[in-house]
CSV table of C-alpha atoms in Angstrom, one decimal:
chain,number,residue,atom,x,y,z
Q,10,MET,CA,-6.5,-4.2,-66.0
Q,11,ASP,CA,-2.8,-4.4,-65.4
Q,12,GLY,CA,-0.8,-2.5,-62.8
Q,13,ARG,CA,0.3,0.2,-65.2
Q,14,GLN,CA,-3.2,0.9,-66.4
Q,15,ALA,CA,-4.4,1.1,-62.8
Q,16,ARG,CA,-1.6,3.5,-61.9
Q,17,ASP,CA,-2.4,5.6,-65.0
Q,18,ARG,CA,-6.1,5.8,-64.0
Q,19,ALA,CA,-5.1,6.7,-60.4
Q,20,VAL,CA,-2.8,9.5,-61.7
Q,21,ALA,CA,-5.6,10.8,-64.0
Q,22,ALA,CA,-8.1,10.8,-61.1
Q,23,ALA,CA,-5.7,12.4,-58.6
Q,24,GLU,CA,-4.4,15.2,-60.9
Q,25,PRO,CA,-7.5,17.4,-60.8
Q,26,VAL,CA,-7.7,17.1,-57.0
Q,27,LEU,CA,-4.0,18.0,-56.6
Q,28,SER,CA,-4.3,20.8,-59.2
Q,29,ALA,CA,-7.3,22.2,-57.2
Q,30,LEU,CA,-5.3,22.1,-53.9
Q,31,LEU,CA,-2.4,23.9,-55.6
Q,32,SER,CA,-4.7,26.6,-57.1
Q,33,GLU,CA,-6.4,27.1,-53.7
Q,34,LEU,CA,-3.0,27.6,-52.1
Q,35,VAL,CA,-1.9,30.1,-54.6
Q,36,GLN,CA,-5.2,32.0,-53.9
Q,37,THR,CA,-4.8,31.6,-50.1
Q,38,VAL,CA,-1.2,32.6,-49.6
Q,39,PRO,CA,-1.3,36.4,-50.1
Q,40,GLY,CA,2.1,36.8,-51.9
Q,41,ALA,CA,1.8,33.9,-54.2
Q,42,MET,CA,1.3,34.6,-57.9
Q,43,MET,CA,1.9,31.0,-59.1
Q,44,GLY,CA,2.9,27.6,-57.9
Q,45,CYS,CA,4.2,24.2,-58.8
Q,46,LEU,CA,3.9,20.8,-57.2
Q,47,SER,CA,6.9,18.6,-58.1
Q,48,SER,CA,7.1,15.0,-57.1
Q,49,VAL,CA,10.1,12.8,-58.1
Q,50,GLU,CA,9.7,9.7,-55.9
Q,51,PRO,CA,7.9,7.3,-55.8
Q,52,VAL,CA,5.6,9.1,-58.3
Q,53,ARG,CA,7.0,11.5,-60.9
Q,54,LEU,CA,4.6,14.3,-61.3
Q,55,SER,CA,4.6,18.0,-62.0
Q,56,LEU,CA,1.5,20.2,-61.7
Q,57,HIS,CA,1.5,23.9,-62.0
Q,58,THR,CA,-0.7,27.0,-62.1
Q,59,ASP,CA,1.6,28.8,-64.6
Q,60,HIS,CA,4.1,27.4,-67.1
Q,61,ARG,CA,6.8,29.6,-65.7
Q,62,ALA,CA,6.5,27.9,-62.3
Q,63,ALA,CA,6.8,24.4,-64.0
Q,64,ALA,CA,9.9,25.6,-66.0
Q,65,ILE,CA,11.6,27.0,-62.9
Q,66,ASP,CA,11.0,23.7,-60.9
Q,67,ALA,CA,11.9,21.5,-63.8
Q,68,ASP,CA,15.2,23.3,-64.4
Q,69,GLN,CA,16.1,23.0,-60.7
Q,70,ILE,CA,15.4,19.2,-60.7
Q,71,ARG,CA,17.4,18.8,-64.0
Q,72,ALA,CA,20.3,20.8,-62.6
Q,73,GLY,CA,20.2,19.2,-59.2
Q,74,THR,CA,20.4,22.5,-57.4
Q,75,GLY,CA,18.0,25.3,-56.2
Q,76,PRO,CA,15.5,25.7,-53.3
Q,77,CYS,CA,13.1,23.1,-54.6
Q,78,VAL,CA,15.9,20.4,-54.7
Q,79,GLU,CA,17.3,21.6,-51.4
Q,80,VAL,CA,13.9,21.3,-49.7
Q,81,MET,CA,13.4,17.8,-51.2
Q,82,ARG,CA,16.8,16.8,-49.8
Q,83,THR,CA,16.6,18.3,-46.3
Q,84,ARG,CA,12.8,18.1,-45.9
Q,85,ARG,CA,12.8,21.6,-44.4
Q,86,ALA,CA,10.6,24.4,-45.7
Q,87,THR,CA,12.1,27.7,-46.7
Q,88,HIS,CA,11.2,31.1,-48.1
Q,89,ALA,CA,13.4,34.0,-49.3
Q,90,ASP,CA,13.9,36.7,-51.9
Q,91,ILE,CA,15.8,35.9,-55.1
Q,92,THR,CA,18.4,38.5,-54.1
Q,93,GLN,CA,19.2,36.5,-51.0
Q,94,VAL,CA,20.1,33.3,-52.9
Q,95,ARG,CA,21.6,34.6,-56.1
Q,96,LEU,CA,25.1,33.6,-55.0
Q,97,CYS,CA,24.4,30.1,-53.8
Q,98,TRP,CA,21.9,29.3,-56.7
Q,99,PRO,CA,22.8,31.6,-59.6
Q,100,ARG,CA,21.1,29.5,-62.2
Q,101,PHE,CA,17.9,29.4,-60.2
Q,102,ALA,CA,18.1,33.2,-59.5
Q,103,ARG,CA,18.6,34.0,-63.2
Q,104,ALA,CA,15.6,31.8,-64.3
Q,105,ALA,CA,13.4,33.3,-61.6
Q,106,ARG,CA,14.3,36.9,-62.6
Q,107,GLU,CA,13.6,36.0,-66.3
Q,108,ALA,CA,10.2,34.7,-65.2
Q,109,ARG,CA,9.5,37.9,-63.2
Q,110,VAL,CA,9.7,36.0,-59.9
Q,111,PHE,CA,11.3,37.9,-57.0
Q,112,SER,CA,10.6,35.6,-54.0
Q,113,PHE,CA,9.7,32.0,-53.3
Q,114,LEU,CA,8.3,29.7,-50.6
Q,115,VAL,CA,9.0,26.0,-50.8
Q,116,VAL,CA,7.6,23.3,-48.6
Q,117,PRO,CA,8.5,19.5,-48.7
Q,118,ILE,CA,5.7,17.2,-49.6
Q,119,ALA,CA,6.8,14.8,-46.8
Q,120,ARG,CA,9.2,14.7,-44.0
Q,121,SER,CA,9.8,11.0,-44.6
Q,122,PRO,CA,11.9,9.1,-47.2
Q,123,ARG,CA,8.8,7.5,-48.7
Q,124,LEU,CA,8.0,10.6,-50.8
Q,125,SER,CA,10.3,13.1,-52.4
Q,126,GLY,CA,8.8,16.3,-53.7
Q,127,ALA,CA,8.1,19.9,-53.0
Q,128,LEU,CA,5.4,22.5,-53.3
Q,129,SER,CA,6.9,25.8,-54.7
Q,130,LEU,CA,5.0,29.1,-54.5
Q,131,TYR,CA,6.5,32.1,-56.4
Q,132,GLY,CA,5.9,35.7,-55.7
Q,133,GLY,CA,6.0,38.7,-58.1
Q,134,HIS,CA,7.5,41.0,-55.6
Q,135,SER,CA,10.2,41.0,-52.9
Q,136,HIS,CA,9.3,39.9,-49.4
Q,137,ALA,CA,6.1,38.3,-50.7
Q,138,PHE,CA,6.2,35.6,-48.1
Q,139,VAL,CA,6.3,35.6,-44.3
Q,140,ASP,CA,6.8,32.8,-41.7
Q,141,SER,CA,3.1,32.3,-41.3
Q,142,ASP,CA,2.8,31.5,-45.0
Q,143,LEU,CA,4.9,28.4,-44.4
Q,144,ALA,CA,2.3,27.1,-41.9
Q,145,THR,CA,-0.5,27.8,-44.4
Q,146,ALA,CA,1.3,25.9,-47.2
Q,147,SER,CA,2.3,23.1,-44.9
Q,148,SER,CA,-1.4,22.6,-43.9
Q,149,ALA,CA,-2.1,21.4,-47.5
Q,150,MET,CA,0.5,18.7,-47.3
Q,151,PRO,CA,-1.5,15.9,-45.7
Q,152,GLY,CA,-4.0,15.9,-48.6
Q,153,ILE,CA,-1.3,16.0,-51.2
Q,154,ARG,CA,0.7,13.3,-49.5
Q,155,ARG,CA,-2.4,11.0,-49.2
Q,156,ARG,CA,-3.1,11.4,-53.0
Q,157,LEU,CA,0.5,10.7,-54.0
Q,158,LEU,CA,0.8,7.7,-51.7
Q,159,ASP,CA,-2.5,6.3,-53.1
Q,160,ILE,CA,-0.9,6.5,-56.6
Q,161,ALA,CA,2.4,5.0,-55.4
Q,162,HIS,CA,0.7,2.0,-53.9
Q,163,LEU,CA,-0.5,1.1,-57.4
Q,164,ARG,CA,3.1,1.0,-58.8
């Protein structure tokens, strides 16, 4: 088996585990109605609990702007209501409103340059997330990081 086949098998094996972790977080964080796990480096991956979450994250990555991209760049978690960010990220705010998203929480996958990605949770009402939800979402990162690094080692 060549390196590409090994990597493809590792991705196929990791996706159900990562999807389960994401689904569990959406159920655990009270204000979350959907979520998306987006990794751009060293493994390009997008897993979601709802197609709207995937579209919101993908649009941010394509445009190079929005909370998902900002968290990947700064490696600092954030949460806010859409009304609070409509001036700095108008494209994101418009897409979120169209998807009936009114608040968000985004946590970096890693605080190191080895991985670039973010976990985005989206809420269906204003003030859906509080500071303690950041800690809850962050607690899932070691397992997610480990799976992504396992895949990356097979590149």
